[in-house]
Structures are given as C-alpha cells and as structure tokens.
Amino acid sequence: MVTVTTRNPADRLTEEQILLRDTVRQLAVERIAPRAAEIDRTSEFPEDIRQLLAQQDVLGLPFPVEFGGVGGDLLTVCLAIEEIAKACATSSLILIVQVLGSLPLTLAGTPEQQARFFPALASGRTLAAFGLTEPEAGSDVAAARTRAVRDGDGYVLNGTKRFITNGSVAGLITVFAVTDPEAPRHRRLSCFAVEVPTPGFRVERLEHKLGIRGSPTAELAFEDVRVPAANRIGAEGDGFSIAMATLDRSRPGVAAQAVGIAQGALDTAVAYARDRRQFNQRIGDFQMVAAMLADMDSQIEAARQLLYTACAEIEAGGPDIGRWSAMCKLVAGDTAMRVTTDAVQVLGGYGYIDEFPVERMMRDAKITQIYEGTQQVQRLVIARALLGRPAS
Amino acid sequence: MHIVVLTKPVPDPAAAAERLGPDHRLDRAASPAVVNANDEYALEAALKLVEASGGEITLLTMAPAGGADTMRKALAMGATRGIQVTDPVLAGSDVRSTAAVLAAALGELTFDLVLAGADTSDGGGGVVPAGIAALLRLPYLSNAARIEPDAGSGRVKVRRITPTGYDVLEAPMPALIVCTQALGEPRYPSLKGIMAARSKEIAARALADLGSDPSGLGGAASTTTVLETRRPPARGATTVVRGTPGEGAAAIVNFLATRRII
Amino acid sequence: MATIWVVGELNGDGSLARVSTEAATLARTLATAAGAEAAGIVVAADPSSAATELATYVSRVVSITDPEAAGHVWASIAAERVAEVIGSDPGTTVLVGAGPDGRDVAGALSALTGLGVLVNAIGVTWADGGPAVEMSVFGGKLITTSGFTSKGGIITIRPNTVTAEVAGTIGRIEPAAPSGSLSLPKVAITEQVVEAGAAAPIEEARIIVSGGRGVGGAAGFELVASVAAALNGAVGATRAAVDAGWIPYAQQIGQTGKIVKPELYLALGISGAIQHKVGMQTAGTIVAVNRDPDAPIAEFADLVVVGDLFEVVPALLLALEARAG
C-alpha cells in the first residue's frame, strides 16, 4: 500500500516523537493491520493486540515514568493513536480508553492513589474504562442516576452505566455516581475508582455496533457494590468537574483516531486510484477522482495540524482548553466521516465490499462524531467559549 | 561481556528512492535513511547475548554527519551507546578504506565480540567485516546461525551455515562474527527504550581522533571508480492469463516450452 | 605476462564449486581480451580434485596443499595463501565468487594486499587496460559499470553471471607448499553437521520454485516442493514465509536473503514487494501464480496466471507429468 508521507517540521515534533511515531507505525503496519479485518468480522476484543501494545509500552505512554510509564505528553499519545487507527480503529481504542479511564486519577487522584493504580495500568496488565454515560444521561452528564451512599469507611454504589467502552475487559473503572441528590446540578456527582470484578458488579450485555466492532461496548450493572472511601477520586461533589476536565484532555485522542482512520482510507484510495484502470487510464487521472483525493488530503492535513496545535495548547494548560479540545474533535471527526465516505466512492463497488478496508473505515469513522461528546455538544462547547454561558 | 555491533545507515529500501548524485556517489538526501536491515539482526543477537549474561553493547558506524538519527533507533532497541566516525574526508570511501577506518575505531575499544550484519542493502558486498578482522588479526566467523560465548573459557562457538547444513566453529575471544537472519527477528524498539535513548551517548570521532592518516583514506584515495551508469533493460510485456486452473497450468507449460526451459 | 587470477572455492566433498567454474570461464575471457594469462589458485588440505577440475578452464593452476586447511575455516587461510602467490602488484586482477566463502576471501585479501574490491558483479569486460565491472544497484533500478584506479583489484562474481565452459586444452597444475606461517588467526571447525533435506545452494539453481505468504503454511510448501521436484529445481521463499517458520532461512530470497539469477523463477503466492524483488528480478523468466492480478509482481513477471495456487498448482503438476509421460 502506498503511504502518503507527512513531513513534520522539526520544530513541531521532537526526534523522540518521530522515532516513537515511526515505531508505532511499524507495529501497526506489520502486526495490527493484518488483523484488522478479522477483528471487525468476528467482533472479538483483540487480546493479542492488547498484549502487543502492553509489551511495547504503548499502553504505558500516558503514565508517568515513576509509575512504570513512558511519560509521553498529549501530542505523543495522539501520534501513537493516529498510527494505530490508520490500521485499525478498534485497536486504537484500547489506548484511547486507557487514557480516558485513567484521566480522573491523573487529574484529581492523590499521589497514593496514583501509586496504587498506575503501575498496573502503565504495564497494560490492567485496562481502564470510563463509567460516565447512563441510559438516561448521555450528553446531559449531570442527569446521572447511579447513586453512591456513604456507609462507614466506604460507599455503596447502585445503578446502571451504558455504552462503556472496554467495560467488560477493564479491571479498573472510574465511575461517576450521585453522592448528594440535593446539591446543585454540577455538585451532585462524585468519582470512584472501582476495581472489578467485585461483588454486585455485572456486565449486563454488549452492544452490536455499526463500527469499532472489536471494542466491547458494555452495559454495566452496579448492585450494592462496596467501594472503599480511599477509592474516591477528588472530594465529594467534584465528579462533574472531573468528568469535564477529563473529556477536555481525552477528546484529542478521539481526534487522533479520526485523523488516523481518514489517513488509512486516503492511503487505500490513492493506491487504488494509481492501480485501477478504466477507459485505458488510471482512474486517478480522471479529474473528478483526482479532485476528490486532493480534497481528502487537504482536509486530513488541516485536521491533523489543528489536532497537533490543540495538543500543544492543552499541554500548556491555557484557560481555553475546552475550546481547543472540542474544535479538534469536531473537525477531525467530520473529516473522517467525509474522507472515508469519499474513499468508498473512489473504490466504487470494491469500496462497498469487505475486500478493501474502506467500508470498515467508513463504519468506524461514524463513532468519532458521536462519542466523548457528539459533534453537537462540541459546537456547544466552542460557542460557549465565544459567547459565554447563556444567562439563566 | 562487551559487544560492538557494526551498523550502517542506508537509504530505506522500502522507499525505493535511491539515486546517484552527479559525482556518482550515493545521493543521501534523495531517500530517508534507516539502519541497514541485516545490522538489526546482528544487534538483536547482541541484545540476546547481553540479556543472557550481562554486559554492554556499543554501536559503531562510519557515516556522514547526521547519520546519528538512524542510530537512535538502534539505541532504542537497547544498545548502550554509539560511536560515529564522521569526517568530510571519508565521503566516497571504498571497501578498503571503510575497513581500515572501522578497524582503527575498534582499536580504541576493548570488546569480547564484534558483530556485523551479512551485508548492506545499498550495494554492499559483505566484504568489509572480513577486511576488518584481517586488519585487526581477529578470529573471523561468518554466516552465523547461532552464537554461544563462554566467558569462563573466553571462547565462542558459532554455527556457520553451509550449503549442506552447518559447521560448528570455535575461536578465542575477542572475535568478529558476521550474523545471519537465522539468529532471530529483530525486536521493535519499546517506547521506554525510545525515551531512554535520548540520554544515551553518541560519540563523534574524526580521523584525527583515531590517529588515522587521512592520506590513504576516503574518496580521494578510492581504489574504485564508477565509469558509467545505465538503466537495466526493461523486461518484456507481461502476459496475464485468467481462466480455469487447467487453462492456467497449460499456459505455464506452453510458455516454458516456448522458451525451451522444459 | 599479466595474470587474471581466479580463486577456486571448494564444495564440502573437495570438488570445485560451480561458481568457481563460472568465474574461471570469465577469467579466461578477460585474459584473452587483455592479452594476459588466466590462472587459478586452489588452497586446501587436499586440493587435487578441485585443482584438476579448475585446470580444465584455465591454462595454469597453483595447487597449494596446506594441512592447516584441514579442520579450520577455509577463507582466511586461503586469502593469506593467495596473497602470497599473487604478490603486491596493484595491477593484479582476482576473481572470486560472491557467496559467503568468496566474500570472506575477498575482504581478507583486500586487507592483506591493499587491493580494492568491486562486489556482486553481474558482468565483467576488459576496457582501457583493466576490468570494467557491471553491478546491479538500488534494488535493480540501476546498473553501474566501475573500474579500479590501479587497473587491478578483487572482483566478487554473482552465480550465473556467465555459463561455465571448459577450455579447449587442459592447463598445467603447479603443486606448491605454503610459503610461510599464517598471520591471520585460524578458526577451528569442531563439528560438521549435514542436515537432512538441506538443498543445493539456491543461488546456483537453474530453476527456482518459490513460495510466499500466499502458500499459507509448511504444508503448502510441500506443494511448492513437488513443483520444484517436477521441474528439477530448487525451493525458494520470501521473508514472510521464512519468518513464519514454514521453511529454513537458507531458502530465503531477497533483501535480507539470497540474490538469485535462475533461468526460471516460478513465484507461487508471492506479491513481489520490493524487498523480495531485489533478490530475483534478474531471473531469465519470471512466472507468477497469484490471486491478485494487481500484485506488484505482475509489473515485472513475464507471465502471470491469475488464480488460487492451490487449484493451479495441482493442475500444473498434472500437466507437467503428462508432458514428461
């Protein structure tokens, strides 16, 4: 397959980042890409890929060196996600969710909590999941109903979480539950590190999905699940702000996934347009096809550059990180959907069947417009940054 | 155990963008550089030996300034440090000169083993390691499929692949061994390894540092010269046969018969 | 009279290696063009058989009986003895094979004599008072012709560069004893193991039937081997097939394996990636069986049969049998 090379200016990526990206790219090309179609077809969680990512320290990327991690910054993590997603969106989600599920601990965990949980997460022995969404609380996070009631030296959790990525394979779930129903909307939730399996915890079912099929999306039931108070992350009532801060830092990962999916689709479309001949010429030499490819390439590069800038802005910790994070996911997710759809079009009938990966990529791309905040929520976040919250 | 692994940056064969410059030397700007693939097998062999019995690995390369970029990957795989001999005089070095310079650089080091790859992908003929061994009067063991050093006796056993099987060779250390792919797949650098490679030393050495007399070395003293270059003759058109397996088989037999191969 | 030397390499049984018969034929052609003498050197504990054979190609063979060569690695000993014979004239030309033994001799001989080396020759002519050496570089994209500044040097010759032809007359053999003690360390051979099924070196095979990822497994390679047997050829493989453990490394063709130039290369389930292509693209005839008509190999094969090799190959075996029948 032909790969369109991206020449990164040295002032943007460090030597380590380039080497790291190239290493993950080699892993993705040699070890992950050959598995991608099968993972999609069987809808089975790719345990072999998880072990590969663990063994090569990819899952350790977001964790500090002192806890056995690699200490990669946000951009470095996103470079790795992008390279994996180019080959297999499902596999990239293993890293994305390792970041997402552990971010509450990174942002609000005590040093003791980090020392307890990070080594197993950094080594990849334990996978993390992020337990926020509920059947009735999607975009409206504060509407969560799962309860956590104080009981002696711990809490008792009851409720249901839905659409929890890796919920069935995780060993540590950061769960958001209502500790004070009477408090103002944004002070009702608290965050808990729930180690599973544990009595009262059940995986109710796994969803059948349009894309990212090898990534288990679980409905989780909590029935009188006891959690020690030492596992509460942050203070009581901090849950909502922890969740929002988490999403601000995790959305670039989804943007990176989207950029990767789009690039993978473009690479396939370009290779096809070079090889496929109709009417005695390469189909890429037809202007209508050429223009599609040029647009796809330009849009991907625009999304990628916005993502890299957003990573730098978020890493610098400016006041505006919600806007950067929302913008990069919005642009990248829409780009992925458009580019993969066009890639299917370039391949015509071959694009619509599973002989080529673009139909899978098109199905996988859709989720990047939905999870970690729909594109509509992203626009809301950006608009609020511009306009301020509406007066209530 | 201290092992020196000889590595060379070469144009990435996968990029297939190699070309000669107007001076008939490799145009290194035309193509991204990578560590020569066979050298990675040698490094992997060295890493396994050091993991088994402890020790250090020094990478040694002769390359233009900037060649250190590719060495980072080898350091990330687990080598301890790198030494890069670089000198403007050395551009266009021939086999004899390359062997002499690497031998001089090895002369500054103490080591138990020197490992080299079977050959290089950028037109190397696999003759430099034998030259180095001869210059340093080191035991030379090539085509290795297995390497078993014994620190106690100070000797190394090597399985050398032969056309009919293998020979078991034995020599005292220090020795120079040319590795084959049969020693095992090179590992991917781990991400921790990449981050750790940042702080590993890559020492630059000029000819003066090695005490080498530049007059007999490098492009100016080359024993060989490119007289001309040409494109290889194009192969004839490809015949494509689609049909039943029987038709395909018949097409092959007829084709071979026409060409008097069978 | 100037001399074009050829170093005789030996098979395990003491006979002359095929690549040396080709190098000797080439040395004779060059000597005629140069007005020089073609001469051979054989170094062995018992050089008689190889020296006798080499003398059918060149007019003079120096046959050095060196007891040290028994039980020790041949190349460095041979290089040192050859250096003693050829002296230090920078105008001397020496031909050796481009296989493992020849490379080892060439490198050591260069270090001992200061002669330059040109490697992997695919053709050598005589021009302007010295050899002009053709080499295929950059994965076969370019052919360079190079010479030696001193008009003499060491050249390693790829197998199948020329067709070996004996001379009209038999050359004289000059038995010789080693002239001094060795300065290069000897390496002891403590054991020689013959592995069952080890095939003849694929570099020298006239026909190679090769399998890639598409062969699917070790069982699939039995199918490859039966075609090779039917064609009286050798079995080759891609790196993917070797890495998967379906076939030994010795059979690997390509960037990190062997470079071959057979008359026929029959590629079964091989996509033809550049790393493999560089090892076989100079084959006389390339025939591919592949399910994917757009695989890269279709760009440089002479004949591509589009189809499942597990269906085409059994049919091919039947067709070959019928033809032989």
PDB file of C-alpha atoms in Angstrom, chain B residues 169, chain C residues 43-47 64-81 84 176-190 192:
ATOM      1  CA  LEU B 169      33.315 -23.196  14.751  1.00  0.00           C
TER       2      LEU B 169
ATOM      3  CA  VAL C  43      44.130 -23.866  -1.380  1.00  0.00           C
ATOM      4  CA  ALA C  44      43.087 -26.925   0.572  1.00  0.00           C
ATOM      5  CA  ALA C  45      44.359 -29.765   2.715  1.00  0.00           C
ATOM      6  CA  ASP C  46      43.760 -31.862  -0.389  1.00  0.00           C
ATOM      7  CA  PRO C  47      43.468 -29.550  -3.406  1.00  0.00           C
ATOM      8  CA  ILE C  64      48.577 -25.336  -2.636  1.00  0.00           C
ATOM      9  CA  THR C  65      48.425 -28.206  -0.194  1.00  0.00           C
ATOM     10  CA  ASP C  66      48.006 -26.638   3.213  1.00  0.00           C
ATOM     11  CA  PRO C  67      47.484 -29.086   6.077  1.00  0.00           C
ATOM     12  CA  GLU C  68      46.210 -26.165   8.187  1.00  0.00           C
ATOM     13  CA  ALA C  69      43.113 -26.055   5.997  1.00  0.00           C
ATOM     14  CA  ALA C  70      42.002 -29.368   7.483  1.00  0.00           C
ATOM     15  CA  GLY C  71      39.745 -28.742  10.443  1.00  0.00           C
ATOM     16  CA  HIS C  72      39.914 -24.974  10.086  1.00  0.00           C
ATOM     17  CA  VAL C  73      37.775 -22.353   8.396  1.00  0.00           C
ATOM     18  CA  TRP C  74      38.952 -22.092   4.830  1.00  0.00           C
ATOM     19  CA  ALA C  75      38.564 -18.456   3.787  1.00  0.00           C
ATOM     20  CA  SER C  76      41.153 -16.621   5.869  1.00  0.00           C
ATOM     21  CA  ILE C  77      43.754 -19.332   5.252  1.00  0.00           C
ATOM     22  CA  ALA C  78      43.003 -19.234   1.533  1.00  0.00           C
ATOM     23  CA  ALA C  79      43.193 -15.432   1.475  1.00  0.00           C
ATOM     24  CA  GLU C  80      46.596 -15.448   3.059  1.00  0.00           C
ATOM     25  CA  ARG C  81      47.986 -18.123   0.708  1.00  0.00           C
ATOM     26  CA  GLU C  84      51.492 -14.899  -1.022  1.00  0.00           C
ATOM     27  CA  ALA C 176      53.046 -25.772  -4.171  1.00  0.00           C
ATOM     28  CA  ALA C 177      53.572 -25.769  -0.451  1.00  0.00           C
ATOM     29  CA  PRO C 178      52.571 -22.863   1.754  1.00  0.00           C
ATOM     30  CA  SER C 179      55.425 -20.412   1.886  1.00  0.00           C
ATOM     31  CA  GLY C 180      55.150 -19.212   5.436  1.00  0.00           C
ATOM     32  CA  SER C 181      53.292 -19.389   8.693  1.00  0.00           C
ATOM     33  CA  LEU C 182      49.863 -17.844   8.933  1.00  0.00           C
ATOM     34  CA  SER C 183      49.460 -14.373  10.384  1.00  0.00           C
ATOM     35  CA  LEU C 184      45.650 -14.436  10.493  1.00  0.00           C
ATOM     36  CA  PRO C 185      44.098 -16.433  13.337  1.00  0.00           C
ATOM     37  CA  LYS C 186      42.837 -19.853  12.349  1.00  0.00           C
ATOM     38  CA  VAL C 187      39.301 -20.741  13.389  1.00  0.00           C
ATOM     39  CA  ALA C 188      38.721 -24.366  14.295  1.00  0.00           C
ATOM     40  CA  ILE C 189      35.860 -26.404  12.883  1.00  0.00           C
ATOM     41  CA  THR C 190      34.895 -28.733  15.718  1.00  0.00           C
ATOM     42  CA  GLN C 192      30.366 -30.626  10.613  1.00  0.00           C
TER      43      GLN C 192
END
